[in-house]
Amino acid sequence: MGLIFLIGFMGSGKTTLGRKLASRLGYAFMDLDDILEAREGMTIAQYFSRFGEDAFRKSESDVLKHTQYPENAVVSTGGGLPCFFDNLQWMNAHGKTIYIKLAPKILADRLKNERVERPVLIGKQGGELVAFIEQKLAEREKFYNQAAIITDGLSLTADKVVQILNAAT
Ligand code: S3P
């Protein structure tokens, strides 16, 4: 099948689902956020605070396009990645993109309990967090919606994704 890129908002489960999907398919699993952190030698939060978002967006695009991928892999991507430069077209040209779609309230619920540091969300809680997600998602969906496959992220399992992939090919 080649490369499968999982895209979607922060908290949509790209990494958790990606790991399961990769093991179900017998593919490698790669997380572009982790690759960027290893390459830059710091966490994404540190990178943002030292160099700012514009530098981060360039670096993540570079990581996307210059990572050595194995023949078959499930690739989890940062929530903003499809929305900058020609990253989405690049992914569509090099593999199959899957948008894991979830409503803002559900994303907010998941994100409020997360311990991962996300610079984009710093200081946002409660109603403010939901409103922020609604607005960001509205901006980002025009990119996410260009994925080859769009699927509801609620109770999504690796088996279900395999079925969808098989039906789409
Ligand atoms: C970001 C999402 C994060 C990470 C960075 C910016 C975003 O990835 O790339 O903090 O702009 O949505 P996850 O979606 O894996 O949390």
Coordinates of C-alpha atoms and ligand atoms in Angstrom, one line a residue:
M1 CA 0.0 0.0 0.0
G2 CA 3.0 2.4 0.5
L3 CA 2.7 5.4 2.8
I4 CA -0.4 6.2 4.8
F5 CA -0.4 9.7 6.3
L6 CA -2.8 10.3 9.2
I7 CA -3.9 13.9 9.5
G8 CA -6.2 15.8 11.8
F9 CA -6.4 18.2 14.7
M10 CA -4.4 17.8 17.9
G11 CA -6.0 15.2 20.1
S12 CA -7.7 13.3 17.2
G13 CA -5.7 10.1 18.0
K14 CA -3.3 10.1 15.1
T15 CA -0.4 8.7 17.0
T16 CA -2.3 6.1 19.1
L17 CA -4.3 4.9 16.1
G18 CA -1.3 5.1 13.8
R19 CA 0.7 2.7 16.1
K20 CA -2.1 0.2 16.1
L21 CA -2.7 0.5 12.4
A22 CA 1.0 0.0 11.6
S23 CA 1.2 -3.1 13.7
R24 CA -2.1 -4.5 12.2
L25 CA -0.7 -4.0 8.7
G26 CA 2.9 -5.0 9.5
Y27 CA 4.1 -1.6 8.5
A28 CA 6.6 0.7 10.1
F29 CA 5.2 3.5 12.2
M30 CA 6.7 7.0 12.1
D31 CA 5.7 10.2 13.9
L32 CA 6.9 13.3 12.2
D33 CA 6.7 15.3 15.5
D34 CA 9.1 12.8 17.1
I35 CA 11.4 12.9 14.0
L36 CA 11.5 16.7 14.2
E37 CA 12.3 16.7 17.9
A38 CA 15.2 14.2 17.4
R39 CA 16.5 16.2 14.4
E40 CA 16.4 19.5 16.3
G41 CA 17.5 18.1 19.6
M42 CA 14.7 19.7 21.6
T43 CA 11.0 19.4 22.2
I44 CA 8.5 21.1 20.0
A45 CA 7.6 23.4 22.9
Q46 CA 11.2 24.4 23.2
Y47 CA 11.6 24.9 19.5
F48 CA 8.5 27.1 19.3
S49 CA 9.6 29.3 22.2
R50 CA 13.2 29.6 20.9
F51 CA 12.6 30.1 17.2
G52 CA 8.9 30.9 16.8
E53 CA 6.1 29.3 14.8
D54 CA 7.3 30.3 11.3
A55 CA 10.6 28.5 11.8
F56 CA 8.7 25.5 13.2
R57 CA 6.5 25.3 10.1
K58 CA 9.5 25.3 7.8
S59 CA 11.2 22.7 9.8
E60 CA 8.2 20.4 9.9
S61 CA 7.7 20.7 6.1
D62 CA 11.4 19.9 5.6
V63 CA 11.0 16.8 7.9
L64 CA 8.0 15.7 5.9
K65 CA 9.7 16.0 2.5
H66 CA 13.2 14.8 3.5
T67 CA 12.6 11.9 5.8
Q68 CA 13.7 8.5 4.4
Y69 CA 10.5 6.5 4.4
P70 CA 10.5 2.7 4.2
E71 CA 8.4 1.2 1.4
N72 CA 5.4 0.8 3.7
A73 CA 4.7 3.0 6.7
V74 CA 2.0 4.7 8.7
V75 CA 3.0 8.3 9.3
S76 CA 1.4 10.4 12.0
T77 CA 1.7 14.1 11.3
G78 CA 1.4 17.3 13.4
G79 CA -2.1 18.9 13.5
G80 CA -1.0 22.0 11.6
L81 CA 1.2 20.3 9.0
P82 CA -1.4 19.8 6.2
C83 CA -2.3 23.5 6.4
F84 CA 1.1 25.0 5.4
F85 CA 3.0 25.3 2.1
D86 CA 2.2 22.5 -0.3
N87 CA 2.5 19.8 2.4
L88 CA -1.0 18.4 1.8
Q89 CA -0.4 18.1 -2.0
W90 CA 3.0 16.5 -1.3
M91 CA 1.4 13.9 1.0
N92 CA -1.4 13.2 -1.6
A93 CA 1.2 12.7 -4.2
H94 CA 3.4 10.4 -2.1
G95 CA 0.8 8.3 -0.3
K96 CA -2.7 8.0 1.0
T97 CA -4.0 10.7 3.4
I98 CA -6.6 9.9 6.0
Y99 CA -8.3 12.7 7.9
I100 CA -9.5 11.6 11.3
K101 CA -12.4 13.9 12.0
L102 CA -13.7 14.8 15.4
A103 CA -16.0 17.6 16.7
P104 CA -14.4 20.5 18.6
K105 CA -16.1 19.6 22.0
I106 CA -14.7 16.1 21.8
L107 CA -11.2 17.4 20.9
A108 CA -11.4 19.9 23.8
D109 CA -12.3 17.1 26.2
R110 CA -9.4 15.0 25.1
L111 CA -6.9 17.8 25.1
K112 CA -7.8 19.2 28.5
N113 CA -6.6 16.0 30.1
E114 CA -3.4 15.6 28.0
R115 CA -0.1 16.0 29.6
V116 CA 1.8 16.5 26.3
E117 CA 2.9 20.1 26.0
R118 CA 1.3 21.8 23.0
P119 CA 2.5 25.4 22.4
V120 CA -0.5 26.2 20.3
L121 CA -2.8 25.6 23.3
I122 CA -0.9 27.2 26.1
G123 CA -3.1 28.9 28.6
K124 CA -6.4 27.9 27.1
Q125 CA -9.1 26.1 29.2
G126 CA -12.8 25.4 29.4
G127 CA -15.0 27.4 27.1
E128 CA -12.1 29.3 25.7
L129 CA -10.4 26.1 24.6
V130 CA -13.6 24.9 22.8
A131 CA -13.9 28.3 21.1
F132 CA -10.3 28.3 20.0
I133 CA -10.6 24.8 18.6
E134 CA -13.8 25.7 16.7
Q135 CA -12.1 28.6 15.1
K136 CA -8.9 26.8 14.3
L137 CA -10.7 23.8 13.0
A138 CA -12.9 26.0 10.7
E139 CA -9.6 27.4 9.2
R140 CA -7.9 24.1 8.9
E141 CA -10.8 21.9 7.6
K142 CA -10.4 23.3 4.1
F143 CA -7.0 21.6 4.1
Y144 CA -8.0 18.5 6.1
N145 CA -11.0 18.0 3.7
Q146 CA -8.6 17.5 0.8
A147 CA -7.5 14.1 2.3
A148 CA -8.1 11.1 0.1
I149 CA -10.1 9.5 2.9
I150 CA -12.2 11.3 5.6
T151 CA -13.3 9.2 8.5
D152 CA -15.2 9.8 11.8
G153 CA -12.7 9.5 14.6
L154 CA -15.2 8.5 17.2
S155 CA -14.6 4.9 18.2
L156 CA -12.3 4.5 15.3
T157 CA -10.3 1.3 15.3
A158 CA -7.3 0.0 13.3
D159 CA -9.6 -2.7 11.9
K160 CA -12.1 -0.2 10.7
V161 CA -9.4 1.8 9.0
V162 CA -8.1 -1.4 7.2
Q163 CA -11.7 -2.0 6.0
I164 CA -11.9 1.6 4.7
L165 CA -8.5 1.3 3.0
N166 CA -9.5 -2.0 1.3
A167 CA -12.8 -0.6 0.1
A168 CA -11.1 2.5 -1.3
T169 CA -8.5 0.6 -3.3
Ligands
S3P1 C1 0.4 21.5 16.2 C2 0.2 20.2 16.6 C3 1.2 19.3 17.2 C4 2.6 19.8 16.9 C5 2.8 21.3 17.2 C6 1.7 22.2 16.5 C7 -0.7 22.3 15.6 O1 1.1 18.0 16.8 O2 3.0 19.6 15.6 O3 2.6 21.4 18.6 O4 -0.4 23.4 15.1 O5 -1.8 21.8 15.5 P1 -0.1 17.0 17.3 O6 -1.3 17.2 16.3 O7 0.5 15.6 17.1 O8 -0.4 17.3 18.7

